[in-house]
Amino acid sequence: MRQAAVANEITELVRTAGLRPTRQRLSLAGLLFSGGGRHITAEQLHAESLGEGFSVSLATVYNTLHQFTTAGLLRELVVDSGRSYFDTNVSRHHHLFFEDSGELRDVSDNSVVIGDLPALPEGASISRIDIIIRVKNGGSSG
Amino acid sequence: MRQAAVANEITELVRTAGLRPTRQRLSLAGLLFSGGGRHITAEQLHAESLGEGFSVSLATVYNTLHQFTTAGLLRELVVDSGRSYFDTNVSRHHHLFFEDSGELRDVSDNSVVIGDLPALPEGASISRIDIIIRVKNGGSSG
DNA sequence: GAATAAATTTAGAACGATTCTAATAAAACT
DNA sequence: AGTTTTATTAGAATCGTTCTAAATTTATTC
Ligand SMILES: [Mn+2]
Ligand SMILES: [Mn+2]
Ligand SMILES: [Zn+2]
Ligand SMILES: [Zn+2]
């Protein structure tokens, strides 16, 4: 009954995003949203899915990640040119990026104060502020 | 005499970086460092160089940008996954990124205050803090 | 619960940015 | 000048990502 309840929540999540609850989307959503917050790349998620026995094509992983992002379930992070990370935590927060391992860790929004910014051009507006604290030489423990 | 003086400064800059002042490196350094601060991609610099009549291969543009970055003359920015920008301003500062046009504009370091960060693991240290203010719907004027 | 319509998945091709390779050319040194 | 070292280059290769068009699945209609 526990497992069924979780499955229903996931199904509901996908439905609410306006997407059909296909086997692939449910598997991926399960991997993404069943634990705590995650920061993951498309290739990582693909490998993890296959590892768990959920066969999905890489194209579908990309499609799904983008659909979830558009639906507001994920946020796309730019920390490394040439690789996109997706964050299951869509609330306002920032990141520690461990350059050696590629690991990302959340940083509370409270840790940062943005002072006076330059005036924006007519009609322009801030869509997001990304703060990335790049850390070198640190492992993933601690 | 003016032009010669500038050429000498550029030659000196390249030499100081520990690099031979080849025709290609001098042309590229001229384009990069003769005006004010610049934010530019490899392909943009390549096109600009050819446009000015300085023929260079794209491979050399990449090589040179990386060498200049290693030498501390440039800083590599990650604002767009799938494209690297290089910044001729290597002092501590942040960026406004106009998502529509791809333009980058500097933001003074004073505009931002970072509060208490989470403790870093043993031996880890901050290599850099990148702040990107993403702006949508704004032109490049004003 | 077939038939139909609409959306999804997929393998593989295509893409764009970047890096690599191995051959040529230029620069520095003797 | 001759020799050694370093740099440049064209083109191939790589990598992450997107596209294509066909096959499958899901939802809707009878
Ligand atoms: Mn994208
Ligand atoms: Mn690089
Ligand atoms: Zn996060
Ligand atoms: Zn800058």
mmCIF file of C-alpha atoms (C1' of nucleotides) and ligand atoms in Angstrom:
data_model
loop_
_atom_site.group_PDB
_atom_site.id
_atom_site.type_symbol
_atom_site.label_atom_id
_atom_site.label_comp_id
_atom_site.label_asym_id
_atom_site.label_seq_id
_atom_site.Cartn_x
_atom_site.Cartn_y
_atom_site.Cartn_z
ATOM 1 C CA MET A 1 0.000 0.000 0.000
ATOM 2 C CA ARG A 2 2.881 2.301 0.656
ATOM 3 C CA GLN A 3 4.370 1.725 -2.778
ATOM 4 C CA ALA A 4 0.998 2.162 -4.458
ATOM 5 C CA ALA A 5 0.464 5.461 -2.681
ATOM 6 C CA VAL A 6 3.798 6.748 -3.917
ATOM 7 C CA ALA A 7 2.971 5.580 -7.439
ATOM 8 C CA ASN A 8 -0.279 7.495 -7.293
ATOM 9 C CA GLU A 9 1.420 10.662 -6.164
ATOM 10 C CA ILE A 10 3.845 10.414 -9.040
ATOM 11 C CA THR A 11 1.061 9.750 -11.510
ATOM 12 C CA GLU A 12 -0.788 12.740 -10.170
ATOM 13 C CA LEU A 13 2.317 14.890 -10.471
ATOM 14 C CA VAL A 14 2.768 13.979 -14.119
ATOM 15 C CA ARG A 15 -0.923 14.477 -14.861
ATOM 16 C CA THR A 16 -0.919 17.864 -13.161
ATOM 17 C CA ALA A 17 1.942 18.868 -15.412
ATOM 18 C CA GLY A 18 -0.402 18.292 -18.322
ATOM 19 C CA LEU A 19 1.421 15.179 -19.477
ATOM 20 C CA ARG A 20 0.190 11.651 -20.052
ATOM 21 C CA PRO A 21 1.447 9.308 -17.372
ATOM 22 C CA THR A 22 3.412 6.976 -19.605
ATOM 23 C CA ARG A 23 5.621 4.237 -18.277
ATOM 24 C CA GLN A 24 8.731 6.246 -19.194
ATOM 25 C CA ARG A 25 7.616 9.469 -17.569
ATOM 26 C CA LEU A 26 6.512 7.689 -14.416
ATOM 27 C CA SER A 27 9.833 5.877 -14.120
ATOM 28 C CA LEU A 28 11.822 9.058 -14.617
ATOM 29 C CA ALA A 29 9.616 11.068 -12.276
ATOM 30 C CA GLY A 30 10.026 8.342 -9.678
ATOM 31 C CA LEU A 31 13.784 8.545 -9.900
ATOM 32 C CA LEU A 32 13.759 12.314 -9.833
ATOM 33 C CA PHE A 33 11.190 13.070 -7.169
ATOM 34 C CA SER A 34 11.082 10.123 -4.797
ATOM 35 C CA GLY A 35 14.140 11.025 -2.764
ATOM 36 C CA GLY A 36 15.355 14.386 -1.553
ATOM 37 C CA GLY A 37 16.537 17.179 -3.846
ATOM 38 C CA ARG A 38 18.641 16.106 -6.784
ATOM 39 C CA HIS A 39 20.968 17.719 -9.292
ATOM 40 C CA ILE A 40 21.370 15.489 -12.299
ATOM 41 C CA THR A 41 22.322 15.494 -15.958
ATOM 42 C CA ALA A 42 20.378 13.827 -18.758
ATOM 43 C CA GLU A 43 23.037 11.196 -19.252
ATOM 44 C CA GLN A 44 23.185 10.453 -15.537
ATOM 45 C CA LEU A 45 19.435 10.016 -15.336
ATOM 46 C CA HIS A 46 19.455 7.824 -18.416
ATOM 47 C CA ALA A 47 22.141 5.573 -16.962
ATOM 48 C CA GLU A 48 20.338 5.398 -13.638
ATOM 49 C CA SER A 49 17.091 4.474 -15.303
ATOM 50 C CA LEU A 50 18.646 1.669 -17.303
ATOM 51 C CA GLY A 51 20.439 0.534 -14.172
ATOM 52 C CA GLU A 52 17.113 0.167 -12.372
ATOM 53 C CA GLY A 53 15.738 -1.848 -15.251
ATOM 54 C CA PHE A 54 13.548 0.932 -16.677
ATOM 55 C CA SER A 55 14.464 1.032 -20.329
ATOM 56 C CA VAL A 56 14.116 4.491 -21.847
ATOM 57 C CA SER A 57 15.762 6.107 -24.822
ATOM 58 C CA LEU A 58 18.075 9.023 -24.288
ATOM 59 C CA ALA A 59 15.828 11.145 -26.512
ATOM 60 C CA THR A 60 12.933 10.507 -24.164
ATOM 61 C CA VAL A 61 15.044 11.444 -21.170
ATOM 62 C CA TYR A 62 15.821 14.781 -22.826
ATOM 63 C CA ASN A 63 12.203 15.281 -23.865
ATOM 64 C CA THR A 64 10.957 14.504 -20.395
ATOM 65 C CA LEU A 65 13.477 16.706 -18.613
ATOM 66 C CA HIS A 66 12.514 19.620 -20.831
ATOM 67 C CA GLN A 67 8.804 18.975 -20.379
ATOM 68 C CA PHE A 68 9.198 18.801 -16.611
ATOM 69 C CA THR A 69 11.221 22.004 -16.717
ATOM 70 C CA THR A 70 8.577 23.789 -18.754
ATOM 71 C CA ALA A 71 5.948 22.544 -16.324
ATOM 72 C CA GLY A 72 7.915 23.996 -13.423
ATOM 73 C CA LEU A 73 8.809 20.661 -11.849
ATOM 74 C CA LEU A 74 12.498 21.124 -12.626
ATOM 75 C CA ARG A 75 14.915 23.972 -13.058
ATOM 76 C CA GLU A 76 17.763 23.867 -15.540
ATOM 77 C CA LEU A 77 21.168 24.896 -14.183
ATOM 78 C CA VAL A 78 24.099 26.238 -16.145
ATOM 79 C CA VAL A 79 27.269 25.488 -14.240
ATOM 80 C CA ASP A 80 29.379 23.797 -16.853
ATOM 81 C CA SER A 81 29.468 24.837 -20.463
ATOM 82 C CA GLY A 82 28.699 21.770 -22.458
ATOM 83 C CA ARG A 83 26.477 19.958 -19.971
ATOM 84 C CA SER A 84 23.075 20.807 -18.511
ATOM 85 C CA TYR A 85 22.106 19.972 -14.969
ATOM 86 C CA PHE A 86 18.506 19.692 -13.832
ATOM 87 C CA ASP A 87 17.510 20.552 -10.291
ATOM 88 C CA THR A 88 14.492 19.029 -8.569
ATOM 89 C CA ASN A 89 14.482 21.922 -6.135
ATOM 90 C CA VAL A 90 12.651 24.721 -7.895
ATOM 91 C CA SER A 91 12.494 27.059 -4.930
ATOM 92 C CA ARG A 92 14.764 30.082 -4.806
ATOM 93 C CA HIS A 93 18.231 28.981 -3.834
ATOM 94 C CA HIS A 94 21.825 28.946 -5.004
ATOM 95 C CA HIS A 95 24.658 26.468 -5.460
ATOM 96 C CA LEU A 96 28.012 25.244 -4.395
ATOM 97 C CA PHE A 97 29.689 23.554 -7.330
ATOM 98 C CA PHE A 98 32.530 21.134 -6.638
ATOM 99 C CA GLU A 99 34.638 21.484 -9.740
ATOM 100 C CA ASP A 100 36.552 18.274 -9.203
ATOM 101 C CA SER A 101 33.614 15.932 -8.787
ATOM 102 C CA GLY A 102 30.899 17.855 -10.623
ATOM 103 C CA GLU A 103 28.729 17.667 -7.514
ATOM 104 C CA LEU A 104 26.235 20.418 -6.747
ATOM 105 C CA ARG A 105 24.984 21.361 -3.298
ATOM 106 C CA ASP A 106 22.220 23.782 -2.403
ATOM 107 C CA VAL A 107 22.881 27.097 -0.695
ATOM 108 C CA SER A 108 20.065 28.918 1.017
ATOM 109 C CA ASP A 109 18.827 32.098 -0.591
ATOM 110 C CA ASN A 110 19.282 33.839 2.773
ATOM 111 C CA SER A 111 23.035 33.568 2.521
ATOM 112 C CA VAL A 112 23.106 36.174 -0.184
ATOM 113 C CA VAL A 113 22.079 39.762 -0.445
ATOM 114 C CA ILE A 114 21.988 41.537 -3.756
ATOM 115 C CA GLY A 115 22.449 45.271 -3.441
ATOM 116 C CA ASP A 116 21.693 47.952 -6.015
ATOM 117 C CA LEU A 117 21.855 46.654 -9.517
ATOM 118 C CA PRO A 118 22.373 48.763 -12.604
ATOM 119 C CA ALA A 119 19.170 50.032 -14.153
ATOM 120 C CA LEU A 120 17.730 47.702 -16.754
ATOM 121 C CA PRO A 121 16.738 48.853 -20.232
ATOM 122 C CA GLU A 122 13.087 49.686 -20.965
ATOM 123 C CA GLY A 123 10.860 46.655 -20.820
ATOM 124 C CA ALA A 124 13.561 44.371 -19.508
ATOM 125 C CA SER A 125 13.062 42.339 -16.371
ATOM 126 C CA ILE A 126 15.084 39.932 -14.300
ATOM 127 C CA SER A 127 14.093 36.372 -14.983
ATOM 128 C CA ARG A 128 16.457 34.811 -12.489
ATOM 129 C CA ILE A 129 19.599 35.335 -10.498
ATOM 130 C CA ASP A 130 22.040 32.457 -10.503
ATOM 131 C CA ILE A 131 24.803 32.305 -7.959
ATOM 132 C CA ILE A 132 27.393 29.598 -8.255
ATOM 133 C CA ILE A 133 30.128 29.240 -5.695
ATOM 134 C CA ARG A 134 32.841 27.230 -7.367
ATOM 135 C CA VAL A 135 34.827 25.061 -4.997
ATOM 136 C CA LYS A 136 38.059 23.342 -5.852
ATOM 137 C CA ASN A 137 39.962 20.528 -4.289
ATOM 138 C CA GLY A 138 37.072 19.355 -2.163
ATOM 139 C CA GLY A 139 35.650 15.862 -1.996
ATOM 140 C CA SER A 140 31.964 15.025 -1.762
ATOM 141 C CA SER A 141 31.922 13.960 1.863
ATOM 142 C CA GLY A 142 31.416 16.330 4.800
ATOM 143 C CA MET B 1 54.067 56.286 -33.537
ATOM 144 C CA ARG B 2 50.785 55.774 -31.784
ATOM 145 C CA GLN B 3 50.072 52.560 -33.610
ATOM 146 C CA ALA B 4 53.567 51.268 -33.040
ATOM 147 C CA ALA B 5 53.290 51.991 -29.336
ATOM 148 C CA VAL B 6 50.082 49.982 -29.117
ATOM 149 C CA ALA B 7 51.656 47.133 -31.055
ATOM 150 C CA ASN B 8 54.537 47.083 -28.599
ATOM 151 C CA GLU B 9 52.231 46.947 -25.615
ATOM 152 C CA ILE B 10 50.409 44.005 -27.144
ATOM 153 C CA THR B 11 53.648 42.229 -27.930
ATOM 154 C CA GLU B 12 54.770 42.787 -24.381
ATOM 155 C CA LEU B 13 51.486 41.441 -23.043
ATOM 156 C CA VAL B 14 51.829 38.234 -25.021
ATOM 157 C CA ARG B 15 55.475 37.840 -24.051
ATOM 158 C CA THR B 16 54.671 38.382 -20.402
ATOM 159 C CA ALA B 17 52.128 35.594 -20.648
ATOM 160 C CA GLY B 18 55.032 33.334 -21.581
ATOM 161 C CA LEU B 19 53.875 32.976 -25.168
ATOM 162 C CA ARG B 20 55.686 33.681 -28.403
ATOM 163 C CA PRO B 21 54.355 36.778 -30.078
ATOM 164 C CA THR B 22 53.188 35.148 -33.289
ATOM 165 C CA ARG B 23 51.190 36.991 -35.897
ATOM 166 C CA GLN B 24 48.025 35.126 -34.882
ATOM 167 C CA ARG B 25 48.361 35.766 -31.165
ATOM 168 C CA LEU B 26 49.144 39.417 -31.721
ATOM 169 C CA SER B 27 46.117 39.881 -33.984
ATOM 170 C CA LEU B 28 43.817 38.171 -31.526
ATOM 171 C CA ALA B 29 45.273 40.016 -28.537
ATOM 172 C CA GLY B 30 44.804 43.265 -30.447
ATOM 173 C CA LEU B 31 41.154 42.528 -31.037
ATOM 174 C CA LEU B 32 40.623 41.423 -27.465
ATOM 175 C CA PHE B 33 42.548 44.021 -25.507
ATOM 176 C CA SER B 34 42.647 47.192 -27.581
ATOM 177 C CA GLY B 35 39.184 48.452 -26.746
ATOM 178 C CA GLY B 36 37.310 48.395 -23.472
ATOM 179 C CA GLY B 37 36.164 45.230 -21.736
ATOM 180 C CA ARG B 38 34.774 42.534 -23.956
ATOM 181 C CA HIS B 39 32.706 39.377 -23.613
ATOM 182 C CA ILE B 40 33.165 37.193 -26.634
ATOM 183 C CA THR B 41 32.890 33.614 -27.870
ATOM 184 C CA ALA B 42 35.507 31.748 -29.870
ATOM 185 C CA GLU B 43 33.397 31.774 -33.001
ATOM 186 C CA GLN B 44 32.708 35.484 -32.659
ATOM 187 C CA LEU B 45 36.389 36.266 -32.288
ATOM 188 C CA HIS B 46 37.221 34.054 -35.232
ATOM 189 C CA ALA B 47 34.671 35.810 -37.443
ATOM 190 C CA GLU B 48 35.878 39.210 -36.307
ATOM 191 C CA SER B 49 39.481 38.327 -37.028
ATOM 192 C CA LEU B 50 38.707 37.129 -40.534
ATOM 193 C CA GLY B 51 36.581 40.232 -41.065
ATOM 194 C CA GLU B 52 39.565 42.440 -40.227
ATOM 195 C CA GLY B 53 41.687 40.530 -42.699
ATOM 196 C CA PHE B 54 43.666 38.583 -40.077
ATOM 197 C CA SER B 55 43.376 35.011 -41.193
ATOM 198 C CA VAL B 56 43.502 32.522 -38.335
ATOM 199 C CA SER B 57 42.183 29.027 -37.981
ATOM 200 C CA LEU B 58 39.407 28.329 -35.541
ATOM 201 C CA ALA B 59 41.677 25.824 -33.770
ATOM 202 C CA THR B 60 44.181 28.584 -33.118
ATOM 203 C CA VAL B 61 41.481 30.851 -31.781
ATOM 204 C CA TYR B 62 40.527 28.162 -29.290
ATOM 205 C CA ASN B 63 44.145 27.463 -28.418
ATOM 206 C CA THR B 64 44.867 31.129 -27.915
ATOM 207 C CA LEU B 65 41.788 31.811 -25.805
ATOM 208 C CA HIS B 66 42.692 28.947 -23.510
ATOM 209 C CA GLN B 67 46.313 30.028 -23.284
ATOM 210 C CA PHE B 68 45.306 33.582 -22.442
ATOM 211 C CA THR B 69 42.871 32.244 -19.860
ATOM 212 C CA THR B 70 45.545 30.099 -18.249
ATOM 213 C CA ALA B 71 47.863 33.096 -18.228
ATOM 214 C CA GLY B 72 45.233 35.150 -16.403
ATOM 215 C CA LEU B 73 44.580 37.545 -19.269
ATOM 216 C CA LEU B 74 41.056 36.223 -19.756
ATOM 217 C CA ARG B 75 38.379 34.639 -17.653
ATOM 218 C CA GLU B 76 36.035 32.001 -19.005
ATOM 219 C CA LEU B 77 32.356 32.536 -18.277
ATOM 220 C CA VAL B 78 29.636 29.927 -18.113
ATOM 221 C CA VAL B 79 26.316 31.572 -18.858
ATOM 222 C CA ASP B 80 24.934 29.402 -21.590
ATOM 223 C CA SER B 81 25.324 25.662 -21.666
ATOM 224 C CA GLY B 82 26.865 24.826 -24.996
ATOM 225 C CA ARG B 83 28.858 27.989 -25.580
ATOM 226 C CA SER B 84 31.818 29.512 -23.743
ATOM 227 C CA TYR B 85 32.278 33.224 -23.329
ATOM 228 C CA PHE B 86 35.620 34.802 -22.587
ATOM 229 C CA ASP B 87 35.848 37.997 -20.578
ATOM 230 C CA THR B 88 38.713 40.446 -20.959
ATOM 231 C CA ASN B 89 37.890 41.858 -17.550
ATOM 232 C CA VAL B 90 39.574 39.564 -15.056
ATOM 233 C CA SER B 91 38.904 41.687 -12.010
ATOM 234 C CA ARG B 92 36.256 40.593 -9.541
ATOM 235 C CA HIS B 93 32.854 41.431 -10.969
ATOM 236 C CA HIS B 94 29.553 39.887 -11.993
ATOM 237 C CA HIS B 95 27.215 39.861 -14.979
ATOM 238 C CA LEU B 96 23.926 40.828 -16.438
ATOM 239 C CA PHE B 97 23.035 38.360 -19.174
ATOM 240 C CA PHE B 98 20.478 39.384 -21.770
ATOM 241 C CA GLU B 99 18.925 36.085 -22.697
ATOM 242 C CA ASP B 100 17.403 37.347 -25.933
ATOM 243 C CA SER B 101 20.517 38.846 -27.474
ATOM 244 C CA GLY B 102 23.218 36.869 -25.696
ATOM 245 C CA GLU B 103 24.821 40.141 -24.592
ATOM 246 C CA LEU B 104 26.737 40.304 -21.317
ATOM 247 C CA ARG B 105 27.223 43.435 -19.233
ATOM 248 C CA ASP B 106 29.413 43.884 -16.186
ATOM 249 C CA VAL B 107 28.019 44.386 -12.722
ATOM 250 C CA SER B 108 30.214 45.813 -10.018
ATOM 251 C CA ASP B 109 31.261 43.487 -7.234
ATOM 252 C CA ASN B 110 29.997 46.099 -4.753
ATOM 253 C CA SER B 111 26.411 45.444 -5.757
ATOM 254 C CA VAL B 112 26.493 42.093 -4.065
ATOM 255 C CA VAL B 113 27.032 40.879 -0.540
ATOM 256 C CA ILE B 114 27.492 37.235 0.237
ATOM 257 C CA GLY B 115 26.481 36.305 3.753
ATOM 258 C CA ASP B 116 27.328 33.150 5.670
ATOM 259 C CA LEU B 117 27.994 30.226 3.449
ATOM 260 C CA PRO B 118 27.779 26.593 4.460
ATOM 261 C CA ALA B 119 31.028 25.179 5.771
ATOM 262 C CA LEU B 120 33.204 23.645 3.115
ATOM 263 C CA PRO B 121 34.635 20.144 3.392
ATOM 264 C CA GLU B 122 38.214 19.688 4.626
ATOM 265 C CA GLY B 123 40.757 21.072 2.217
ATOM 266 C CA ALA B 124 38.196 22.650 -0.062
ATOM 267 C CA SER B 125 38.372 26.295 -0.999
ATOM 268 C CA ILE B 126 36.337 28.713 -3.047
ATOM 269 C CA SER B 127 37.889 29.296 -6.417
ATOM 270 C CA ARG B 128 35.341 31.777 -7.613
ATOM 271 C CA ILE B 129 31.846 33.085 -7.113
ATOM 272 C CA ASP B 130 29.840 33.635 -10.269
ATOM 273 C CA ILE B 131 26.713 35.707 -10.189
ATOM 274 C CA ILE B 132 24.608 35.906 -13.313
ATOM 275 C CA ILE B 133 21.553 38.087 -13.426
ATOM 276 C CA ARG B 134 19.462 36.784 -16.286
ATOM 277 C CA VAL B 135 17.416 39.423 -18.015
ATOM 278 C CA LYS B 136 14.654 38.720 -20.473
ATOM 279 C CA ASN B 137 12.892 40.834 -23.029
ATOM 280 C CA GLY B 138 15.474 43.556 -22.946
ATOM 281 C CA GLY B 139 17.390 45.016 -25.890
ATOM 282 C CA SER B 140 21.029 45.981 -25.860
ATOM 283 C CA SER B 141 20.557 49.744 -25.862
ATOM 284 C CA GLY B 142 20.257 51.992 -22.861
ATOM 285 C "C1'" DG C 1 -14.036 -2.887 -26.602
ATOM 286 C "C1'" DA C 2 -12.874 -2.272 -31.610
ATOM 287 C "C1'" DA C 3 -11.919 1.859 -34.437
ATOM 288 C "C1'" DT C 4 -10.019 6.240 -34.659
ATOM 289 C "C1'" DA C 5 -7.415 10.181 -33.363
ATOM 290 C "C1'" DA C 6 -3.786 12.264 -30.754
ATOM 291 C "C1'" DA C 7 0.367 12.067 -28.260
ATOM 292 C "C1'" DT C 8 4.653 9.577 -27.186
ATOM 293 C "C1'" DT C 9 8.681 6.880 -27.848
ATOM 294 C "C1'" DT C 10 12.515 5.536 -30.403
ATOM 295 C "C1'" DA C 11 16.771 4.559 -33.324
ATOM 296 C "C1'" DG C 12 19.579 6.744 -35.688
ATOM 297 C "C1'" DA C 13 20.877 10.783 -38.306
ATOM 298 C "C1'" DA C 14 22.145 15.496 -37.810
ATOM 299 C "C1'" DC C 15 23.964 19.350 -35.357
ATOM 300 C "C1'" DG C 16 27.026 22.823 -33.254
ATOM 301 C "C1'" DA C 17 30.675 23.668 -30.241
ATOM 302 C "C1'" DT C 18 34.938 22.053 -29.067
ATOM 303 C "C1'" DT C 19 39.074 19.102 -29.153
ATOM 304 C "C1'" DC C 20 42.331 16.150 -31.387
ATOM 305 C "C1'" DT C 21 45.669 14.580 -34.961
ATOM 306 C "C1'" DA C 22 49.363 14.586 -37.608
ATOM 307 C "C1'" DA C 23 51.492 17.327 -41.050
ATOM 308 C "C1'" DT C 24 53.400 22.020 -42.185
ATOM 309 C "C1'" DA C 25 55.310 26.367 -40.900
ATOM 310 C "C1'" DA C 26 57.375 29.693 -38.041
ATOM 311 C "C1'" DA C 27 60.283 31.146 -34.126
ATOM 312 C "C1'" DA C 28 64.234 30.710 -31.109
ATOM 313 C "C1'" DC C 29 68.707 29.091 -30.299
ATOM 314 C "C1'" DT C 30 73.628 27.742 -31.511
ATOM 315 C "C1'" DA D 1 72.523 28.626 -41.878
ATOM 316 C "C1'" DG D 2 71.265 24.600 -39.349
ATOM 317 C "C1'" DT D 3 68.887 22.658 -35.620
ATOM 318 C "C1'" DT D 4 65.469 22.383 -32.149
ATOM 319 C "C1'" DT D 5 61.370 23.830 -30.214
ATOM 320 C "C1'" DT D 6 56.928 25.726 -30.530
ATOM 321 C "C1'" DA D 7 52.833 27.134 -33.140
ATOM 322 C "C1'" DT D 8 49.438 26.786 -36.796
ATOM 323 C "C1'" DT D 9 46.339 24.370 -39.597
ATOM 324 C "C1'" DA D 10 42.813 21.462 -42.150
ATOM 325 C "C1'" DG D 11 40.172 18.168 -41.374
ATOM 326 C "C1'" DA D 12 38.644 14.308 -38.637
ATOM 327 C "C1'" DA D 13 36.778 13.075 -34.306
ATOM 328 C "C1'" DT D 14 34.176 13.713 -30.087
ATOM 329 C "C1'" DC D 15 30.525 15.081 -27.113
ATOM 330 C "C1'" DG D 16 26.192 16.652 -25.575
ATOM 331 C "C1'" DT D 17 22.022 17.648 -27.523
ATOM 332 C "C1'" DT D 18 18.288 18.037 -30.983
ATOM 333 C "C1'" DC D 19 15.824 16.452 -34.989
ATOM 334 C "C1'" DT D 20 13.367 13.133 -38.029
ATOM 335 C "C1'" DA D 21 10.222 10.032 -39.375
ATOM 336 C "C1'" DA D 22 8.463 5.613 -38.341
ATOM 337 C "C1'" DA D 23 6.481 2.530 -34.807
ATOM 338 C "C1'" DT D 24 3.966 2.314 -30.442
ATOM 339 C "C1'" DT D 25 1.058 3.722 -26.855
ATOM 340 C "C1'" DT D 26 -2.670 6.320 -24.874
ATOM 341 C "C1'" DA D 27 -7.046 8.603 -25.038
ATOM 342 C "C1'" DT D 28 -11.498 9.170 -27.273
ATOM 343 C "C1'" DT D 29 -15.469 7.885 -30.025
ATOM 344 C "C1'" DC D 30 -18.768 4.683 -31.280
HETATM 345 MN MN MN E 1 17.704 23.288 -23.189
HETATM 346 MN MN MN E 2 37.531 24.935 -21.733
HETATM 347 ZN ZN ZN E 3 19.690 23.101 -6.190
HETATM 348 ZN ZN ZN E 4 32.678 40.819 -17.430
#
